[in-house]
Amino acid sequence: MRIDIITVQPALLDGPLNHSMVKRAQDKGMAEINLINLRDYALNRYGQVDDYPFGGGAGMVLMCEPLANAIEDLKAQRQYDDIIYTTPDGHTWNQQMANAMSLKQNIIILCGHYKGIDERIRTLYVTQEISIGDYVLTGGELAAAIMTDSIVRLIPGVLGNEESALSDSFQDGLLAPPVYTRPSEFKGLKVPDVLLSGNFKLIEEWKLNEAENRTKIRRPDLLK
Ligand code: ADE
C-alpha cells in the first residue's frame, strides 16, 4: 500500500512515521509512505501557499493552485483509490474505516492547516473527509499520523501472530478485556485464577465475558 501525505509541516510527521510498527511495515516493503511538502508547489519564491479568506474572518486558507498542482502531480503517476482530507467537520474515524482503508492500494491524505483549504479543492478532488474526534488541532498532520498508524498495522503481514489485530479493542465491536503479566501477585492484587488455569476454553469464555462487561459499562453505544 502507498500513502502520499501532502502537508505544510512534514517535520510533524517524521517521528510518528519512522518508528515502531509503521517503520517496520515500510522496512518490510508492505507500506510506502511519502511526504509531499506543499511548499514545493508554492506560488512564489516566498513560499506562499495560503492567503486571507474572502469575506474576512480570522486565519489563513490554503490556496487552490498549490494543492491542485500537488494532487495533479501525484495523479499523473498512478491511480488513487481515495483522496482524504483531514478536517474536524469530517466523518469520525473508526476501526471499521481503518479496516476498509487498509485494503486500498494508493491513497492521498491532504492535511488541512490554519483555517483549512479552499472549498473548491474539496469539491474537485477530495473523496473522503475525515475527523479524528470532536476537538480542533492546529493542523491535520497529527490526524494523518493517527490514521496512517491505524491503517498500516492492519495491512496483512505487518503485525506478527502474537500481536494480531484481531484481538484489538473495537475489532469485534467490543472493548478488549483486561490483560495481566508476571508477577501473578502485585501489591496484594492477584491475577484472576482462570488465566493461570491452562484451561483454554475457560480462558476464552472469561475474556469474552470481561470484554462484554467492560463494553456495557464504558461504551454501551457500541452494543447498539
Ligand atoms: N484538523 C484539525 N482538527 C482536526 C480533527 N479533529 N480531525 C482531523 N483533522 C483535523
Short mmCIF file of C-alpha atoms and ligand atoms in Angstrom, two decimals:
data_model
loop_
_atom_site.label_atom_id
_atom_site.label_comp_id
_atom_site.label_asym_id
_atom_site.label_seq_id
_atom_site.Cartn_x
_atom_site.Cartn_y
_atom_site.Cartn_z
CA MET A 1 0.00 0.00 0.00
CA ARG A 2 1.16 3.51 -0.81
CA ILE A 3 0.19 6.57 1.23
CA ASP A 4 1.11 10.04 -0.05
CA ILE A 5 0.67 12.77 2.55
CA ILE A 6 0.50 16.39 1.37
CA THR A 7 1.44 18.78 4.19
CA VAL A 8 2.90 22.18 5.03
CA GLN A 9 4.54 20.69 8.14
CA PRO A 10 6.32 17.47 7.07
CA ALA A 11 8.52 17.59 10.20
CA LEU A 12 5.44 16.93 12.35
CA LEU A 13 5.08 13.54 10.66
CA ASP A 14 8.72 12.46 10.71
CA GLY A 15 8.62 11.00 14.22
CA PRO A 16 5.34 9.05 14.08
CA LEU A 17 6.09 7.55 10.66
CA ASN A 18 9.65 6.48 11.37
CA HIS A 19 9.25 4.36 14.49
CA SER A 20 7.63 1.18 15.69
CA MET A 21 5.13 -0.68 13.53
CA VAL A 22 4.80 1.94 10.78
CA LYS A 23 8.57 1.90 10.29
CA ARG A 24 8.62 -1.90 10.33
CA ALA A 25 5.90 -2.01 7.65
CA GLN A 26 7.97 0.30 5.44
CA ASP A 27 11.17 -1.67 6.08
CA LYS A 28 9.36 -4.88 5.08
CA GLY A 29 8.10 -3.21 1.88
CA MET A 30 4.44 -3.58 2.91
CA ALA A 31 3.79 0.14 3.11
CA GLU A 32 5.32 3.04 1.24
CA ILE A 33 4.68 6.40 2.85
CA ASN A 34 5.73 9.64 1.16
CA LEU A 35 5.61 13.15 2.49
CA ILE A 36 4.95 15.86 -0.06
CA ASN A 37 5.85 19.34 1.13
CA LEU A 38 3.18 21.70 -0.15
CA ARG A 39 5.76 24.49 -0.18
CA ASP A 40 7.40 22.73 -3.14
CA TYR A 41 4.27 23.87 -5.01
CA ALA A 42 4.28 27.42 -3.63
CA LEU A 43 3.02 30.25 -5.80
CA ASN A 44 6.15 32.35 -5.49
CA ARG A 45 9.67 32.47 -4.13
CA TYR A 46 8.34 33.48 -0.73
CA GLY A 47 6.85 30.01 -0.40
CA GLN A 48 3.28 31.26 -0.42
CA VAL A 49 0.67 28.51 -0.13
CA ASP A 50 -2.05 30.34 1.82
CA ASP A 51 -3.99 33.60 1.68
CA TYR A 52 -6.63 35.59 3.57
CA PRO A 53 -10.21 34.29 3.37
CA PHE A 54 -12.62 36.09 1.04
CA GLY A 55 -15.31 37.75 3.13
CA GLY A 56 -12.96 38.31 6.04
CA GLY A 57 -12.51 36.37 9.26
CA ALA A 58 -9.57 35.09 11.25
CA GLY A 59 -6.91 32.75 9.94
CA MET A 60 -5.49 31.79 6.58
CA VAL A 61 -6.75 29.40 3.93
CA LEU A 62 -4.59 27.01 1.89
CA MET A 63 -4.89 28.12 -1.74
CA CYS A 64 -6.22 26.16 -4.70
CA GLU A 65 -3.22 26.23 -7.04
CA PRO A 66 -0.51 24.67 -4.84
CA LEU A 67 -2.91 21.96 -3.64
CA ALA A 68 -4.24 21.21 -7.13
CA ASN A 69 -0.74 21.07 -8.59
CA ALA A 70 0.49 18.71 -5.86
CA ILE A 71 -2.51 16.41 -6.33
CA GLU A 72 -2.31 16.50 -10.14
CA ASP A 73 1.39 15.64 -10.00
CA LEU A 74 0.61 12.53 -7.95
CA LYS A 75 -2.38 11.55 -10.07
CA ALA A 76 -0.25 11.72 -13.20
CA GLN A 77 1.94 8.97 -11.74
CA ARG A 78 -0.67 6.45 -10.55
CA GLN A 79 -4.34 5.89 -9.87
CA TYR A 80 -5.60 6.71 -6.40
CA ASP A 81 -8.40 4.88 -4.58
CA ASP A 82 -9.10 7.82 -2.30
CA ILE A 83 -8.08 11.41 -1.66
CA ILE A 84 -8.70 12.04 2.01
CA TYR A 85 -8.89 15.45 3.65
CA THR A 86 -8.33 15.71 7.41
CA THR A 87 -10.80 18.15 8.92
CA PRO A 88 -12.80 18.50 12.15
CA ASP A 89 -16.03 18.64 10.11
CA GLY A 90 -15.40 15.23 8.51
CA HIS A 91 -16.74 11.77 9.39
CA THR A 92 -15.28 10.49 12.64
CA TRP A 93 -12.52 7.94 12.04
CA ASN A 94 -13.07 4.47 13.49
CA GLN A 95 -11.73 0.92 13.33
CA GLN A 96 -14.11 -0.13 10.54
CA MET A 97 -12.89 2.74 8.37
CA ALA A 98 -9.28 1.77 9.14
CA ASN A 99 -10.05 -1.84 8.14
CA ALA A 100 -11.55 -0.74 4.82
CA MET A 101 -8.73 1.68 4.09
CA SER A 102 -6.03 -0.95 4.78
CA LEU A 103 -7.29 -2.87 1.72
CA LYS A 104 -6.63 0.03 -0.70
CA GLN A 105 -3.61 0.30 -2.98
CA ASN A 106 -2.89 4.04 -3.21
CA ILE A 107 -4.29 6.89 -1.15
CA ILE A 108 -3.53 10.58 -0.71
CA ILE A 109 -4.00 12.27 2.65
CA LEU A 110 -4.33 16.02 2.41
CA CYS A 111 -3.55 17.76 5.70
CA GLY A 112 -5.51 20.90 6.41
CA HIS A 113 -3.80 23.79 8.18
CA TYR A 114 -4.78 27.16 9.59
CA LYS A 115 -8.47 27.68 8.72
CA GLY A 116 -8.46 24.82 6.23
CA ILE A 117 -8.31 24.50 2.46
CA ASP A 118 -10.22 26.33 -0.28
CA GLU A 119 -13.63 24.65 -0.58
CA ARG A 120 -13.13 24.13 -4.33
CA ILE A 121 -10.35 21.60 -3.68
CA ARG A 122 -12.79 19.63 -1.56
CA THR A 123 -15.34 19.75 -4.36
CA LEU A 124 -12.94 18.89 -7.16
CA TYR A 125 -10.62 16.28 -5.66
CA VAL A 126 -11.45 15.05 -2.17
CA THR A 127 -13.28 11.71 -1.93
CA GLN A 128 -13.41 11.35 1.87
CA GLU A 129 -13.34 13.92 4.68
CA ILE A 130 -12.14 12.55 8.00
CA SER A 131 -12.06 13.88 11.55
CA ILE A 132 -10.26 12.05 14.35
CA GLY A 133 -12.57 13.46 17.02
CA ASP A 134 -14.56 16.44 18.23
CA TYR A 135 -11.69 18.78 19.01
CA VAL A 136 -9.65 21.12 16.85
CA LEU A 137 -5.98 20.53 16.09
CA THR A 138 -3.59 23.13 14.73
CA GLY A 139 -3.31 21.14 11.53
CA GLY A 140 -4.25 17.81 10.01
CA GLU A 141 -0.75 16.31 10.37
CA LEU A 142 -1.38 14.59 13.70
CA ALA A 143 -4.69 13.30 12.36
CA ALA A 144 -2.87 11.93 9.29
CA ALA A 145 -0.31 10.25 11.57
CA ILE A 146 -3.06 8.61 13.62
CA MET A 147 -4.94 7.43 10.55
CA THR A 148 -1.76 6.11 8.94
CA ASP A 149 -0.76 4.21 12.08
CA SER A 150 -4.20 2.63 12.46
CA ILE A 151 -4.30 1.65 8.75
CA VAL A 152 -0.76 0.34 8.34
CA ARG A 153 -0.88 -2.05 11.30
CA LEU A 154 -3.87 -3.74 9.65
CA ILE A 155 -2.09 -4.50 6.36
CA PRO A 156 -1.81 -8.31 6.29
CA GLY A 157 1.65 -9.40 7.44
CA VAL A 158 2.61 -6.19 9.25
CA LEU A 159 1.73 -7.50 12.70
CA GLY A 160 3.12 -10.84 13.80
CA ASN A 161 0.72 -13.53 15.03
CA GLU A 162 1.42 -12.73 18.63
CA GLU A 163 0.36 -9.09 18.08
CA SER A 164 -2.66 -9.98 15.95
CA ALA A 165 -5.04 -7.09 15.30
CA LEU A 166 -7.99 -9.46 15.69
CA SER A 167 -7.83 -9.16 19.49
CA ASP A 168 -7.77 -5.34 19.48
CA SER A 169 -10.49 -3.24 21.03
CA PHE A 170 -13.28 -2.43 18.50
CA GLN A 171 -12.21 -5.14 16.06
CA ASP A 172 -15.17 -7.33 17.04
CA GLY A 173 -17.36 -4.45 18.21
CA LEU A 174 -16.19 -4.87 21.83
CA LEU A 175 -13.55 -3.25 24.00
CA ALA A 176 -10.60 -5.54 24.77
CA PRO A 177 -10.61 -7.47 28.09
CA PRO A 178 -8.07 -6.64 30.83
CA VAL A 179 -4.61 -8.18 30.47
CA TYR A 180 -2.01 -9.28 33.05
CA THR A 181 1.60 -10.43 33.04
CA ARG A 182 4.09 -11.56 35.73
CA PRO A 183 4.17 -11.39 38.68
CA SER A 184 0.96 -13.29 39.47
CA GLU A 185 0.53 -11.15 42.60
CA PHE A 186 1.40 -7.43 42.92
CA LYS A 187 0.71 -5.24 45.98
CA GLY A 188 -1.90 -7.74 47.13
CA LEU A 189 -3.69 -7.85 43.78
CA LYS A 190 -3.87 -11.32 42.19
CA VAL A 191 -4.20 -12.27 38.55
CA PRO A 192 -7.61 -13.98 38.08
CA ASP A 193 -7.19 -17.75 38.74
CA VAL A 194 -8.74 -18.70 35.41
CA LEU A 195 -5.84 -17.09 33.49
CA LEU A 196 -3.38 -19.35 35.33
CA SER A 197 -5.56 -22.47 34.91
CA GLY A 198 -4.25 -23.50 31.48
CA ASN A 199 -7.87 -24.26 30.50
CA PHE A 200 -8.09 -22.63 27.06
CA LYS A 201 -11.89 -22.89 26.79
CA LEU A 202 -12.49 -21.33 30.21
CA ILE A 203 -9.96 -18.58 29.46
CA GLU A 204 -11.68 -17.67 26.18
CA GLU A 205 -15.06 -17.57 27.96
CA TRP A 206 -13.62 -15.33 30.67
CA LYS A 207 -12.12 -12.94 28.10
CA LEU A 208 -15.37 -12.65 26.18
CA ASN A 209 -17.34 -12.08 29.38
CA GLU A 210 -14.90 -9.38 30.56
CA ALA A 211 -14.95 -7.70 27.13
CA GLU A 212 -18.76 -7.63 27.15
CA ASN A 213 -18.94 -6.27 30.71
CA ARG A 214 -16.34 -3.61 30.04
CA THR A 215 -18.13 -2.54 26.86
CA LYS A 216 -21.51 -2.44 28.66
CA ILE A 217 -20.11 -0.17 31.36
CA ARG A 218 -17.76 2.08 29.37
CA ARG A 219 -19.17 2.16 25.83
CA PRO A 220 -22.79 0.97 25.78
CA ASP A 221 -23.17 2.81 22.45
CA LEU A 222 -21.03 0.08 20.82
CA LEU A 223 -23.56 -2.62 21.72
CA LYS A 224 -26.48 -0.99 19.90
N1 ADE B 1 -7.68 19.19 11.74
C1 ADE B 1 -7.96 19.95 12.82
N2 ADE B 1 -8.66 19.29 13.71
C2 ADE B 1 -8.87 18.03 13.20
C3 ADE B 1 -9.54 16.88 13.66
N3 ADE B 1 -10.17 16.83 14.83
N4 ADE B 1 -9.54 15.79 12.87
C4 ADE B 1 -8.91 15.82 11.67
N5 ADE B 1 -8.26 16.88 11.19
C5 ADE B 1 -8.24 17.98 11.94
#
